[in-house]
Amino acid sequence: MAGKQRLIILLPCLIITIMALDYSVDAQGLLRDSGLPIVWIGLTDRTIEGEFRWSDGTLLNPEDMYVKWADKEPNNFLRSNCVAMSGTTTDTEGEFGQWNDIRCGINTGVICQKPINSCQEGWDDNGDFCYKVMTEQLTFEEANRECETHNAKLSSIHSEEEQAYHTAAVDNNDMRLWIGLTDAEMDGTMRYIDGTPVDYTNWALEQPDNHSGTENCVHLYVRDDRDLDGTWNDDECDKSYGFVCKKPKAPCPIGWQARDRFCYLINEEETSYEEADTACTNIGSTLTTISSADEQLFHTNVIKSMSMPLWIGLDDKVEEGTMVWKDGEQVAYTNWGNGQPDDFESNEDCIHMSKNKPNCESAVCLVDDGQWNDNVCDVTGIGYMCKMLMTL
């Protein structure tokens, strides 16, 4: 495919997030050593104009002492939505190390920082995941809903090492704890509610037994249960126990934007619909779907900072007039432009979000950012957005 992704998507690390004065000093030292005129830092207002966020999603506080905008910056000149640090070699105060918003498509150097995988306060760090033992006594469903409020799920266990953590959690809290294993959907077929495979088990003797035919959820025994601490038992889902929540340290891959339960990747590579669909599929995602006005607002804010329309995963290629989302969702919400879809010349089966072009008098330009239009599927010059569930 022609073109290329922007640097902020291609990088195998997080662009540096300057969250303290010592980071700013370190970044300037690296910049001076590089000899480059400018380098990217991980700051952008691509999603909402004027609202600058770091590459880890943190909102910039303009009052912080490390903020170093150059005079009259940021100014959004020519749709400048990404921030670079000046590396002029004069070392004149007010020039070197100051920030300027420039167009995201400019090729230049970048300062990277390796992502620091750590868990938030109150959560236990264990391998690639964060865990939190909740001592409130809740039913299985109540416990999972509580985990979801923390962007987590009831825990899954996939190794002896992970089991050891859970056994210690039982011992330290002296209570039975729910994990996210259940056969409520199909009796006798255990599955984790986070979707991961059941590739390790630690059942207590003669368990699971589905006693009385009503035991469909799994908890960990404590030591008082016949010295069976940490082993698994199926029990009635409406009983109340403590529980363990689990979530990955990084719910989205580097370069993706996290929003609600989903991760999004924006790509301004010029593609056809099929090329865009294939590109998303190859990285374990689908072309983006939009199911509500709130989700549409997010997409509209994204496209306002773009230079081109974006394919979304909607088409009527199978049956003319019957729109279908690529991920199989029902079409519950639409945002068609005026007179759309029109299937112009009976050849428009794929949908993109429109991009308003100032100073363009053609009828095709007179649309609002983010409105939907059907188009010829093999037309190029259109970017795309991929979408996938967060890894939970």
Short mmCIF file of C-alpha atoms in Angstrom, two decimals, residues 177-328:
data_model
loop_
_atom_site.label_atom_id
_atom_site.label_comp_id
_atom_site.label_asym_id
_atom_site.label_seq_id
_atom_site.Cartn_x
_atom_site.Cartn_y
_atom_site.Cartn_z
CA LEU A 177 -12.38 -15.66 47.03
CA TRP A 178 -14.24 -15.76 43.72
CA ILE A 179 -12.24 -16.13 40.52
CA GLY A 180 -13.69 -15.57 37.05
CA LEU A 181 -14.41 -19.21 36.16
CA THR A 182 -17.98 -20.37 35.48
CA ASP A 183 -20.05 -22.89 33.56
CA ALA A 184 -23.29 -20.93 33.93
CA GLU A 185 -23.56 -20.54 30.16
CA MET A 186 -23.16 -24.27 29.41
CA ASP A 187 -23.24 -26.69 32.32
CA GLY A 188 -20.05 -28.73 32.49
CA THR A 189 -18.07 -26.41 30.21
CA MET A 190 -15.96 -24.08 32.32
CA ARG A 191 -14.87 -20.78 30.79
CA TYR A 192 -13.22 -17.62 32.06
CA ILE A 193 -15.29 -14.48 31.73
CA ASP A 194 -12.22 -12.59 30.47
CA GLY A 195 -12.22 -14.91 27.43
CA THR A 196 -8.85 -16.54 28.15
CA PRO A 197 -8.50 -20.34 27.81
CA VAL A 198 -8.79 -22.75 30.72
CA ASP A 199 -5.24 -24.08 30.39
CA TYR A 200 -4.48 -24.72 34.08
CA THR A 201 -6.62 -26.06 36.95
CA ASN A 202 -6.20 -26.60 40.69
CA TRP A 203 -9.43 -28.34 41.70
CA ALA A 204 -9.93 -29.62 45.22
CA LEU A 205 -10.50 -33.37 45.55
CA GLU A 206 -13.65 -34.52 43.73
CA GLN A 207 -14.33 -31.03 42.42
CA PRO A 208 -16.11 -29.68 40.49
CA ASP A 209 -19.15 -31.73 41.53
CA ASN A 210 -22.07 -29.37 40.76
CA HIS A 211 -23.68 -30.35 44.04
CA SER A 212 -27.49 -30.25 43.82
CA GLY A 213 -27.11 -29.13 40.20
CA THR A 214 -26.79 -25.45 41.16
CA GLU A 215 -23.03 -24.86 41.45
CA ASN A 216 -21.84 -22.90 38.41
CA CYS A 217 -19.23 -20.45 39.76
CA VAL A 218 -15.75 -21.07 41.14
CA HIS A 219 -14.04 -19.82 44.30
CA LEU A 220 -10.79 -20.57 46.12
CA TYR A 221 -10.89 -22.52 49.38
CA VAL A 222 -9.29 -21.16 52.56
CA ARG A 223 -7.14 -23.18 54.99
CA ASP A 224 -10.08 -23.89 57.31
CA ASP A 225 -11.74 -25.79 54.43
CA ARG A 226 -10.03 -29.11 55.29
CA ASP A 227 -6.56 -27.64 54.76
CA LEU A 228 -7.37 -26.94 51.11
CA ASP A 229 -6.24 -23.34 50.88
CA GLY A 230 -6.08 -22.09 47.33
CA THR A 231 -7.71 -25.11 45.69
CA TRP A 232 -10.79 -24.58 43.55
CA ASN A 233 -14.41 -25.41 44.26
CA ASP A 234 -17.61 -24.84 42.31
CA ASP A 235 -20.39 -23.21 44.32
CA GLU A 236 -23.71 -21.42 43.96
CA CYS A 237 -23.20 -18.12 42.16
CA ASP A 238 -25.47 -16.15 44.48
CA LYS A 239 -23.36 -16.86 47.56
CA SER A 240 -21.25 -13.95 48.80
CA TYR A 241 -17.47 -14.18 48.98
CA GLY A 242 -14.48 -11.92 48.55
CA PHE A 243 -12.90 -11.85 45.11
CA VAL A 244 -9.80 -11.11 43.03
CA CYS A 245 -9.80 -8.59 40.16
CA LYS A 246 -7.22 -8.77 37.37
CA LYS A 247 -6.21 -6.48 34.54
CA PRO A 248 -3.21 -6.15 32.22
CA LYS A 249 -0.67 -3.45 32.86
CA ALA A 250 -1.18 -2.08 29.35
CA PRO A 251 -4.76 -2.57 28.07
CA CYS A 252 -3.89 -1.26 24.59
CA PRO A 253 -0.82 -1.79 22.37
CA ILE A 254 1.63 1.09 22.07
CA GLY A 255 0.40 3.62 19.52
CA TRP A 256 -3.29 2.86 20.11
CA GLN A 257 -5.76 5.17 21.86
CA ALA A 258 -7.73 3.75 24.79
CA ARG A 259 -11.37 4.74 25.14
CA ASP A 260 -14.00 2.99 27.26
CA ARG A 261 -13.51 -0.74 26.64
CA PHE A 262 -11.81 -0.35 23.26
CA CYS A 263 -8.47 0.46 21.65
CA TYR A 264 -8.29 2.53 18.45
CA LEU A 265 -5.52 2.92 15.86
CA ILE A 266 -5.68 5.87 13.45
CA ASN A 267 -3.89 5.51 10.14
CA GLU A 268 -3.71 8.14 7.40
CA GLU A 269 -2.20 5.76 4.90
CA GLU A 270 -4.07 6.12 1.60
CA THR A 271 -5.97 2.87 1.10
CA SER A 272 -8.96 1.24 -0.50
CA TYR A 273 -11.68 -0.23 1.73
CA GLU A 274 -10.39 -3.78 1.27
CA GLU A 275 -6.79 -2.75 1.98
CA ALA A 276 -7.92 -1.01 5.16
CA ASP A 277 -10.00 -4.02 6.22
CA THR A 278 -7.07 -6.37 5.62
CA ALA A 279 -4.66 -4.10 7.52
CA CYS A 280 -6.92 -4.09 10.59
CA THR A 281 -7.55 -7.84 10.41
CA ASN A 282 -3.83 -8.56 10.21
CA ILE A 283 -3.27 -6.90 13.60
CA GLY A 284 -6.17 -8.64 15.34
CA SER A 285 -8.76 -5.89 14.99
CA THR A 286 -11.56 -4.72 12.69
CA LEU A 287 -12.35 -1.50 10.90
CA THR A 288 -13.97 0.73 13.49
CA THR A 289 -17.65 0.53 14.38
CA ILE A 290 -19.87 3.28 15.78
CA SER A 291 -22.87 2.35 17.91
CA SER A 292 -23.87 5.59 19.66
CA ALA A 293 -23.81 9.39 19.46
CA ASP A 294 -21.12 9.43 22.14
CA GLU A 295 -18.89 7.12 20.12
CA GLN A 296 -19.57 9.22 17.01
CA LEU A 297 -18.42 12.34 18.87
CA PHE A 298 -15.11 10.64 19.62
CA HIS A 299 -14.68 9.76 15.92
CA THR A 300 -15.67 13.26 14.83
CA ASN A 301 -13.09 14.83 17.13
CA VAL A 302 -10.46 12.50 15.69
CA ILE A 303 -11.26 13.31 12.07
CA LYS A 304 -11.22 17.05 12.73
CA SER A 305 -7.45 16.76 13.20
CA MET A 306 -7.02 14.54 10.13
CA SER A 307 -6.22 15.59 6.57
CA MET A 308 -8.46 13.03 4.84
CA PRO A 309 -11.66 10.97 5.24
CA LEU A 310 -11.51 7.67 7.15
CA TRP A 311 -12.98 4.28 6.26
CA ILE A 312 -15.26 2.74 8.89
CA GLY A 313 -16.23 -0.94 8.94
CA LEU A 314 -19.67 -0.58 7.34
CA ASP A 315 -20.75 -1.81 3.89
CA ASP A 316 -23.66 -3.26 1.93
CA LYS A 317 -21.57 -5.40 -0.41
CA VAL A 318 -23.51 -8.60 0.33
CA GLU A 319 -26.99 -7.16 -0.17
CA GLU A 320 -27.59 -3.71 -1.64
CA GLY A 321 -29.27 -1.45 0.88
CA THR A 322 -28.55 -3.72 3.89
CA MET A 323 -25.66 -2.20 5.82
CA VAL A 324 -23.55 -4.58 7.92
CA TRP A 325 -20.74 -3.83 10.36
CA LYS A 326 -17.52 -5.77 9.84
CA ASP A 327 -17.56 -7.11 13.41
CA GLY A 328 -21.13 -8.39 13.08
#
